C-alpha angles and dihedrals in degrees: 000000000000123000114266093219119104122218097224093187090060100033091128089074087070097046133088109196114209142200097185100134118116094245098051113122138159095306093052092047091049087055090048090055091048092051097049090046095048096047098033092238120188097231147017117209116195129164115268096260090061098036097100090044091056094042090053091049090053099043091115092053108066089166090069114076123209113218122214112219118217126200097353124211110354104031089214099119119118113268090246090061092047091051092047091050092048092052091047093051092050092047088056091054106268113156097192135033129213109201128185111222124227095274095180092053091050093051094052094047100256091140098158090054090054093048095047091048092054094042092052090057092044090052092047090051091063095208099330105131114258123206112201113211115214097186089220095191088079096044138083119230090259090052091049090053093047092047092050092049092049092049091054092046091051092053104259116163094208135026105215122197104216152334095246090243096097127098098246131051130239111260135205088249089059090055091050091049094052094044092049088051101048102026109195095332093109142002121259126228120193119207131165115044101032096129105143139036090241091058091048092052092049090051091048091052089050091057107276118145106184136025130212110207130173121247092248095054103034099074094058092049092047093047089051089051091052090053091052090048091053091048090055094055 
C-alpha cells in the first residue's frame, strides 16, 4: 500500500496538464509547455492536431511525457479509428495514451464490445501505458464498477475518471468506488473536477495516483503546493 503523504515540492510528477478544450490553439499549447516546464509536471496532454507541436517544444525535456488522446471526447469512434489514432500518436512520440471507452456500449450492456475496443488499443500500443477513460458523469455506480473491471481485464494501466468535458465533476467518492473495485490491479487517474489542492489531496488519500488538470487551473494548484512545501521546511 502506498504512503498517504504527498510530496508537495514535487507535486508536478503526479499531474498531467491538458489543453483538450475545443478552442485551444497555439497560444494555449505554448502556455501548456510553459506550465509543465516550470512545475516539472509528468505529462502534457494536447489534442491530436497539436501533439507534434508540443512534442517538438519539449524535446529537451525527456522527463516530461506527452500523452496522445484517443477518441476525445465521446469515445464513440469505431475501434479501427481508435487503433489508427493510437498508432499515429505513438509514431509522433507519445509515451502514454488516454483513450475514451465506448460509453454507449457500456451503458447498454455490450460489455464484450467495450473490452475488445480497449484491448485493441492496448495491443496497438505495444507496451505504451493506456489510460481508459470511463466518463463517469454519464454512469451509475454499477456502471462505473463494471467499466473499471473491464478496463483492468483488457490490460489498461490506468482507469481514468473523465475527459473533463462532461457536466458533472469527479468526486472523492468516485475514487473510493473505483479503488474498492479494482484494488491494486491498476492505477487511477482523476480528471474533471480537480479544482483545488485540497480536493487533490483528498483524492490521493482515497487511492488516486495521477491527476489530469486543465492548463487554466493547474498553476494555482501547483503554486499552492509550493507554498505548503515551503511551510514544511
